[in-house]
PDB file of C-alpha atoms in Angstrom:
ATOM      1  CA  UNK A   1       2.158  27.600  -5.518  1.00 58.00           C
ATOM      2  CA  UNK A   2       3.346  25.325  -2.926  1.00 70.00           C
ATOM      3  CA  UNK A   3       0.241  24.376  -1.477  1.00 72.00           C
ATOM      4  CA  UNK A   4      -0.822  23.366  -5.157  1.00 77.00           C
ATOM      5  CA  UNK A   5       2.003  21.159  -4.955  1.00 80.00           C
ATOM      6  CA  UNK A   6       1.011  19.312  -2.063  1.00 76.00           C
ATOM      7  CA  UNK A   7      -2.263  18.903  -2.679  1.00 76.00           C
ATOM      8  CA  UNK A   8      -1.339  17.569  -6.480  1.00 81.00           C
ATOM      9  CA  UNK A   9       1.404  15.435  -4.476  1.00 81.00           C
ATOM     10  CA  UNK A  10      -0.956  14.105  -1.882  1.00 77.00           C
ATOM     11  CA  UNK A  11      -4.184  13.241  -4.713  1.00 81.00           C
ATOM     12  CA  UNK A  12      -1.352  11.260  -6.827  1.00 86.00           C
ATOM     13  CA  UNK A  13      -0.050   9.526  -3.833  1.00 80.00           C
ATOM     14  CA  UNK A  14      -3.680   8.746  -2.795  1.00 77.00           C
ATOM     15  CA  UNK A  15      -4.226   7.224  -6.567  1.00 81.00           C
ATOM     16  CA  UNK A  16      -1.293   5.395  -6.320  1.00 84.00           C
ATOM     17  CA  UNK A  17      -2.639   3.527  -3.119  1.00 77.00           C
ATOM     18  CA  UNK A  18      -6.051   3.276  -4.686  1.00 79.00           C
ATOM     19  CA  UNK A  19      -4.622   1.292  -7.831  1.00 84.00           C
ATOM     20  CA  UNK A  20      -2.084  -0.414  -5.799  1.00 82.00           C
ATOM     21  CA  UNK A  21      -4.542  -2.065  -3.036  1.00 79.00           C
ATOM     22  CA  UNK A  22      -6.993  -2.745  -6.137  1.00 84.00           C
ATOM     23  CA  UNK A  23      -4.093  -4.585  -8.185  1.00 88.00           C
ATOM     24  CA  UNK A  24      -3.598  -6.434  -4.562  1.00 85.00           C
ATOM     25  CA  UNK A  25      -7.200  -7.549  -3.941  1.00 86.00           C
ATOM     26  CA  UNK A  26      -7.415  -8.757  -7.921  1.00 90.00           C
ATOM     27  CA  UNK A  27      -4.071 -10.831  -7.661  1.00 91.00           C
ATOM     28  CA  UNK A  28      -4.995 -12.308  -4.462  1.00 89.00           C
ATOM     29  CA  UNK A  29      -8.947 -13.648  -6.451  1.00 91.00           C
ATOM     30  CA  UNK A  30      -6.287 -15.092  -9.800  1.00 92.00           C
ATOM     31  CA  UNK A  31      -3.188 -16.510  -8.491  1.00 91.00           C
ATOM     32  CA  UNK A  32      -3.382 -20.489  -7.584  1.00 89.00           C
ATOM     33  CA  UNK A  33      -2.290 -19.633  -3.897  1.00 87.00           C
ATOM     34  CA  UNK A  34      -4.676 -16.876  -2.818  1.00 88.00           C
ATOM     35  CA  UNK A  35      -1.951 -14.270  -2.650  1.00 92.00           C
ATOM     36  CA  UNK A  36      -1.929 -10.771  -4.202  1.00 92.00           C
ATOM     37  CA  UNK A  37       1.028 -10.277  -6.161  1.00 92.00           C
ATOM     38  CA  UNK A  38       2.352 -10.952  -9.929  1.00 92.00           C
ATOM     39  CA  UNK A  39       4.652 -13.304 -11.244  1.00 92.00           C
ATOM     40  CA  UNK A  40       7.106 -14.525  -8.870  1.00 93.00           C
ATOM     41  CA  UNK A  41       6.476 -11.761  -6.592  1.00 95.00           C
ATOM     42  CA  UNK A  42       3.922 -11.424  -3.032  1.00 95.00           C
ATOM     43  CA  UNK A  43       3.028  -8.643  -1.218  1.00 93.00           C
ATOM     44  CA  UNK A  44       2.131  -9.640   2.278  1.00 95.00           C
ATOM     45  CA  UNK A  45       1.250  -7.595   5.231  1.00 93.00           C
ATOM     46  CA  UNK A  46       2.790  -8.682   8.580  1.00 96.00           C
ATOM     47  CA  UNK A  47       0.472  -9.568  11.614  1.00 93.00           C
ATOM     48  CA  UNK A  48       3.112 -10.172  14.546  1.00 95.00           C
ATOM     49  CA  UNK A  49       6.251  -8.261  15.848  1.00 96.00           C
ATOM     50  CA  UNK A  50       8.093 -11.471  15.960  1.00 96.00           C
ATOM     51  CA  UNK A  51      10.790  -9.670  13.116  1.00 97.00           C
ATOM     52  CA  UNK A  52      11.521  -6.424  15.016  1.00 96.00           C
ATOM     53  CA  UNK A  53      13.500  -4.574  14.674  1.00 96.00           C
ATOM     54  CA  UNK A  54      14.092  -5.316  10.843  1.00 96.00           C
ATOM     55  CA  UNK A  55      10.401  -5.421  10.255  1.00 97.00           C
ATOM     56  CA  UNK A  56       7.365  -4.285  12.645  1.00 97.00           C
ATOM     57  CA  UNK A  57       3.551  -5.368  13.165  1.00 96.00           C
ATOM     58  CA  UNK A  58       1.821  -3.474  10.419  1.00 94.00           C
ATOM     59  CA  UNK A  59       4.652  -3.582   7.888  1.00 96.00           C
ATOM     60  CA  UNK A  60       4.023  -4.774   4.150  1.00 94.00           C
ATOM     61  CA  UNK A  61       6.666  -7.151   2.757  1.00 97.00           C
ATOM     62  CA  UNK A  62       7.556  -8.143  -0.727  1.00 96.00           C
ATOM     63  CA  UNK A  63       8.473 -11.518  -1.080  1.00 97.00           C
ATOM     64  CA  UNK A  64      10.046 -13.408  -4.130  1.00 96.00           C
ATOM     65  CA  UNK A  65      10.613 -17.357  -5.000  1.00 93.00           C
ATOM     66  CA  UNK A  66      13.602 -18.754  -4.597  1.00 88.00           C
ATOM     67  CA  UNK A  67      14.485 -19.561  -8.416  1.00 84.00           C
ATOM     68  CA  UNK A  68      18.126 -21.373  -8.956  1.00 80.00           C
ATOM     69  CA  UNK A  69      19.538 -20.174  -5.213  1.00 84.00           C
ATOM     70  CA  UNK A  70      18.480 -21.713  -1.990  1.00 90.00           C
ATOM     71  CA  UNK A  71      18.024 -20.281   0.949  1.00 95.00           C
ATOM     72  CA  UNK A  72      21.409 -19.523   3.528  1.00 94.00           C
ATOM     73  CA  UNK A  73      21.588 -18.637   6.844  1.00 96.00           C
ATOM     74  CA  UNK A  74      20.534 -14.938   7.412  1.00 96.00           C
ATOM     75  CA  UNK A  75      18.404 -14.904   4.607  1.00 96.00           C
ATOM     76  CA  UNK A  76      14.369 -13.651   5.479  1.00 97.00           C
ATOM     77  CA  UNK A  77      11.848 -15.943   4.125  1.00 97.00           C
ATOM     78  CA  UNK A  78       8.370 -16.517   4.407  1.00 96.00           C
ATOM     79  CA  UNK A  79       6.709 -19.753   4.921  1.00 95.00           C
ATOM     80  CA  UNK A  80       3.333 -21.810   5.596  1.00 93.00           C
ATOM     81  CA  UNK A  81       2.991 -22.732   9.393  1.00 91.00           C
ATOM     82  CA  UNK A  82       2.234 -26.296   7.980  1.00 86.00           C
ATOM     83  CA  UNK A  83       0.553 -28.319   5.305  1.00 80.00           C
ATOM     84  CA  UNK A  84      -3.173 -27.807   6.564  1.00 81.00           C
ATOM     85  CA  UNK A  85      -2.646 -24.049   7.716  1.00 79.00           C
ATOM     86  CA  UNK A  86      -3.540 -20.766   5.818  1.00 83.00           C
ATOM     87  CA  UNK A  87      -1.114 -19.107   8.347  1.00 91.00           C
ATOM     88  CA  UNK A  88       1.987 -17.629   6.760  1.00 94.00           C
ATOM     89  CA  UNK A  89       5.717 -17.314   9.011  1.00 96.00           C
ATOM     90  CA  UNK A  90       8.103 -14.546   8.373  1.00 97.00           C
ATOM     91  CA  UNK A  91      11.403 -15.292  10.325  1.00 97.00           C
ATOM     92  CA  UNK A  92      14.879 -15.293   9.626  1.00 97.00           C
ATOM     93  CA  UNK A  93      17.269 -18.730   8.529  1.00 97.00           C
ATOM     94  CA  UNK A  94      19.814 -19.607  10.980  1.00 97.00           C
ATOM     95  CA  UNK A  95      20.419 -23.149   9.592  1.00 96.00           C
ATOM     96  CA  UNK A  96      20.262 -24.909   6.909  1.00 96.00           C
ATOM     97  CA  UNK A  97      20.458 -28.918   6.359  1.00 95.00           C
ATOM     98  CA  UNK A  98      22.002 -30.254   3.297  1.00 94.00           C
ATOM     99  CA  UNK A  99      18.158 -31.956   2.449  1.00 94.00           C
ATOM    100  CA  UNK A 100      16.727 -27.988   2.264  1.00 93.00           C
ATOM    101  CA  UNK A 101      14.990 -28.142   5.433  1.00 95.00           C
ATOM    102  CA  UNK A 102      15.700 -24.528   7.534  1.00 96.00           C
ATOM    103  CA  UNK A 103      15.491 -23.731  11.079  1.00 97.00           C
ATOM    104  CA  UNK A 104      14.060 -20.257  11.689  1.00 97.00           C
ATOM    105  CA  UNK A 105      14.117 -17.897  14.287  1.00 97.00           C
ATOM    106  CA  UNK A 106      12.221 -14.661  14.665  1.00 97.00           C
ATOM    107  CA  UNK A 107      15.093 -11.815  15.459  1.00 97.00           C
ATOM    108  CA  UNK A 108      12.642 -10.816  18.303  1.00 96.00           C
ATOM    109  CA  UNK A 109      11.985 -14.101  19.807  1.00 96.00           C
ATOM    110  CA  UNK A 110      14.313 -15.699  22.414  1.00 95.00           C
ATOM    111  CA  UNK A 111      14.853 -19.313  20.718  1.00 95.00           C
ATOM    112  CA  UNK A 112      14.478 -20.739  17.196  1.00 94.00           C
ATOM    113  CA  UNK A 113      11.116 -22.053  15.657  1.00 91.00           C
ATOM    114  CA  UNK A 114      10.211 -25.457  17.301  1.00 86.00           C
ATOM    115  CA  UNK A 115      11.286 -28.285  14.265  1.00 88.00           C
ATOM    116  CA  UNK A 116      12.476 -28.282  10.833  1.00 94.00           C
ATOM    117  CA  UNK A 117      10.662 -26.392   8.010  1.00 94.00           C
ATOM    118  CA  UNK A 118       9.967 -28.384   4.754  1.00 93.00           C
ATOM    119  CA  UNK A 119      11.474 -26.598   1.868  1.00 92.00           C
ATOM    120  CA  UNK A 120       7.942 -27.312   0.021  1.00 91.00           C
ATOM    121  CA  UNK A 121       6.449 -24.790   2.281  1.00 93.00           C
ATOM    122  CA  UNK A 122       8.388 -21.774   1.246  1.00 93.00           C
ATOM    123  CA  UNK A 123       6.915 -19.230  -0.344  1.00 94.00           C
ATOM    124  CA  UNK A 124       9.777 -16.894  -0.974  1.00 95.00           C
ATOM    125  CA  UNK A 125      12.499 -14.397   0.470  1.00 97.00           C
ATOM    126  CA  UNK A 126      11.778 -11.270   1.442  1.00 97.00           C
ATOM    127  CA  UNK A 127      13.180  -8.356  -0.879  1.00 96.00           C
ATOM    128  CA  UNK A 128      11.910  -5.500   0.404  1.00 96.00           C
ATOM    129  CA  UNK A 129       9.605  -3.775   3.083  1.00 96.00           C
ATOM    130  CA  UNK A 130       6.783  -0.816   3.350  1.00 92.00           C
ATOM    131  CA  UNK A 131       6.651   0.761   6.676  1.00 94.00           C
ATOM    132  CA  UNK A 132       3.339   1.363   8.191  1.00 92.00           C
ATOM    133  CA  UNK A 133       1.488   0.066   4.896  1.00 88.00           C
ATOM    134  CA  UNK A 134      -0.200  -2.684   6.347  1.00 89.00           C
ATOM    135  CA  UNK A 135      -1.581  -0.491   9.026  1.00 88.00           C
ATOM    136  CA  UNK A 136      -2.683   1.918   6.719  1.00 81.00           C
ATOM    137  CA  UNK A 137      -4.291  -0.499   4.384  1.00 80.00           C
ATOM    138  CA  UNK A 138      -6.070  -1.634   7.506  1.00 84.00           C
ATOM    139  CA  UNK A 139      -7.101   1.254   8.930  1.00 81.00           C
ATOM    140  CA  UNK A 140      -8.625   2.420   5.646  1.00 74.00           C
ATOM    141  CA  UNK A 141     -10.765  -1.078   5.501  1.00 74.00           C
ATOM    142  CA  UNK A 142     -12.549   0.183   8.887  1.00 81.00           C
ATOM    143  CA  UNK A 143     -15.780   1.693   7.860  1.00 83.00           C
ATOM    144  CA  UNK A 144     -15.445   4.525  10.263  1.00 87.00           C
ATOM    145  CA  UNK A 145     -11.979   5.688   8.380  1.00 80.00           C
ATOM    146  CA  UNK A 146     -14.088   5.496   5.208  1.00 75.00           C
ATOM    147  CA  UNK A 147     -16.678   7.523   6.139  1.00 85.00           C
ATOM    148  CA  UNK A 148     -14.544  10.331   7.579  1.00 85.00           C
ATOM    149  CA  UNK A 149     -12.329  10.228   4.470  1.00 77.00           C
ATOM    150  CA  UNK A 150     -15.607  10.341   2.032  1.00 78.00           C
ATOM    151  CA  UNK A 151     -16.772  13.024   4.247  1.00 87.00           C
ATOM    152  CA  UNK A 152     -14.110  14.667   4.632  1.00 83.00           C
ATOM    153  CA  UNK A 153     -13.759  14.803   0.761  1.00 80.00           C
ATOM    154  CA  UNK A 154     -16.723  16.136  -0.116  1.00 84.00           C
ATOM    155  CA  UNK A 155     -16.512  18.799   2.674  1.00 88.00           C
ATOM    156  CA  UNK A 156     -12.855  19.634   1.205  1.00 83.00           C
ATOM    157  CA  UNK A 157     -14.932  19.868  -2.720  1.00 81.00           C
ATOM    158  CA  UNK A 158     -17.357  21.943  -1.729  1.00 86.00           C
ATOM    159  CA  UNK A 159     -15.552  24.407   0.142  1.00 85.00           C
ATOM    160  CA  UNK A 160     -13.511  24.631  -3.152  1.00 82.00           C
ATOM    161  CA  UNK A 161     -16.070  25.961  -4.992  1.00 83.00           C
ATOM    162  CA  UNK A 162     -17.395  28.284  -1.906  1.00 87.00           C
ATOM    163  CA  UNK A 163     -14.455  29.667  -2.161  1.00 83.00           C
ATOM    164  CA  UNK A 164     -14.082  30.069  -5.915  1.00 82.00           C
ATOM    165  CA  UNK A 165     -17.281  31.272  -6.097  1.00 83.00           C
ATOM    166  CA  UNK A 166     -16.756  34.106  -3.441  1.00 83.00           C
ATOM    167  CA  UNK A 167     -13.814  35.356  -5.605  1.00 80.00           C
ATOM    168  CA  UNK A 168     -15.269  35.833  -8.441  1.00 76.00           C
ATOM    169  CA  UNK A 169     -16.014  39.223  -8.614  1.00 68.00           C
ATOM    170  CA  UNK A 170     -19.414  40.554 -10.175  1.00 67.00           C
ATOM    171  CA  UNK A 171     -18.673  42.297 -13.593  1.00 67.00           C
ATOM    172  CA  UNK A 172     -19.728  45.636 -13.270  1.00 67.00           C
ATOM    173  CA  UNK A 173     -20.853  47.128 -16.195  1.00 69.00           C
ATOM    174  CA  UNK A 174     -21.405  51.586 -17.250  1.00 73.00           C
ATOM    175  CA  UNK A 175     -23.393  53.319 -18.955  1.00 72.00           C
ATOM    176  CA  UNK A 176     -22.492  55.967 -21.695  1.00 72.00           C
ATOM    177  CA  UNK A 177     -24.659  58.182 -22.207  1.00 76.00           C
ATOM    178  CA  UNK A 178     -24.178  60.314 -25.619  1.00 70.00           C
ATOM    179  CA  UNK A 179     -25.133  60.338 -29.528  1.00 74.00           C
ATOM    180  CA  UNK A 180     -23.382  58.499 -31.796  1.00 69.00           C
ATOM    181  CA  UNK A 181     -21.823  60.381 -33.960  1.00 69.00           C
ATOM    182  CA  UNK A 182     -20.270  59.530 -37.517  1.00 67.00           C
ATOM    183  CA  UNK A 183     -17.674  61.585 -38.947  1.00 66.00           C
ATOM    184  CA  UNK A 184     -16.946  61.296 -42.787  1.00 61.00           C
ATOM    185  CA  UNK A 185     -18.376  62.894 -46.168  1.00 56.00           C
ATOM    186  CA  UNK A 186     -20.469  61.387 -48.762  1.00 56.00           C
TER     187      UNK A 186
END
């Protein structure tokens, strides 16, 4: 019974990342910025360890726009490097002027980002963050990992119904030998 369980447990979970990194590459082809995410909300892997210890290379972070609030000191937000870049920055606020503009620092770098960031290059803060999910999502893009997990699949499927097949046992069937008799009067 408990191996049933995990198996059930690991095919949802494995569903659930199959839907998840199709809504992702959908949202990314619709919305006007070439992100994947809905509404208000991005889901965006990180690259660098510049965050660490609060978030690592190979983490996945959720990142909302700043609606009515603005963003304070401490706050996590995500940015474009600049106007002609397709490079996103994750680092923390440690200053804010009264214009909007924010200096950032990484929590693992040594100093604070070089200049001011416009406030018309935020994207959003960051909400929330997925462990390891950018690494995973990665390392299921490589064709190798593909090809051992289809493999592996179809070895796992087959060797189902080996064993399924081995057992069922053969119906065995006897013989009676004998007249058939009726009892009753006419």
């Amino acid at each position: 019974m408990g191996i049933r369980l995990v198996k059930q447990g690991v095919i949802i979970l494995l569903a659930i990342f199959i839907l998840l990194n199709l809504f992702l590459y959908a949202s990314s082809r619709f919305n006007s910025d070439g992100m994947p995410g809905a509404g208000d909300w991005r889901v965006l892997s990180v690259l660098t360890g510049s965050m660490a210890p609060a978030i690592h290379t190979g983490d996945m972070v959720i990142v909302t726009r700043y609606r009515s609030d603005v963003p304070q000191p401490g706050d996590v937000v995500t940015y474009w490097k600049d106007d002609q870049s397709r490079s996103l920055i994750t680092h923390r606020v440690v200053q804010r002027l009264d214009n909007g503009y924010l200096q950032t620092k990484g929590d693992a770098n040594l100093e604070s980002d070089g200049g001011w960031t416009d406030p018309n290059r935020l994207v959003g803060q960051v909400v929330f963050m997925i462990p390891y999910a950018a690494s995973i999502q990665k390392g299921l893009k490589e064709p190798i990992t593909m090809i051992v997990f289809v493999t592996s699949f179809f070895v796992y499927v087959f060797y189902l119904q080996y064993r399924q097949r081995r057992s069922q046992k053969p119906i065995q069937t006897e013989m009676i030998e004998g007249e058939l008799s009726c009892s009753g009067s006419k």
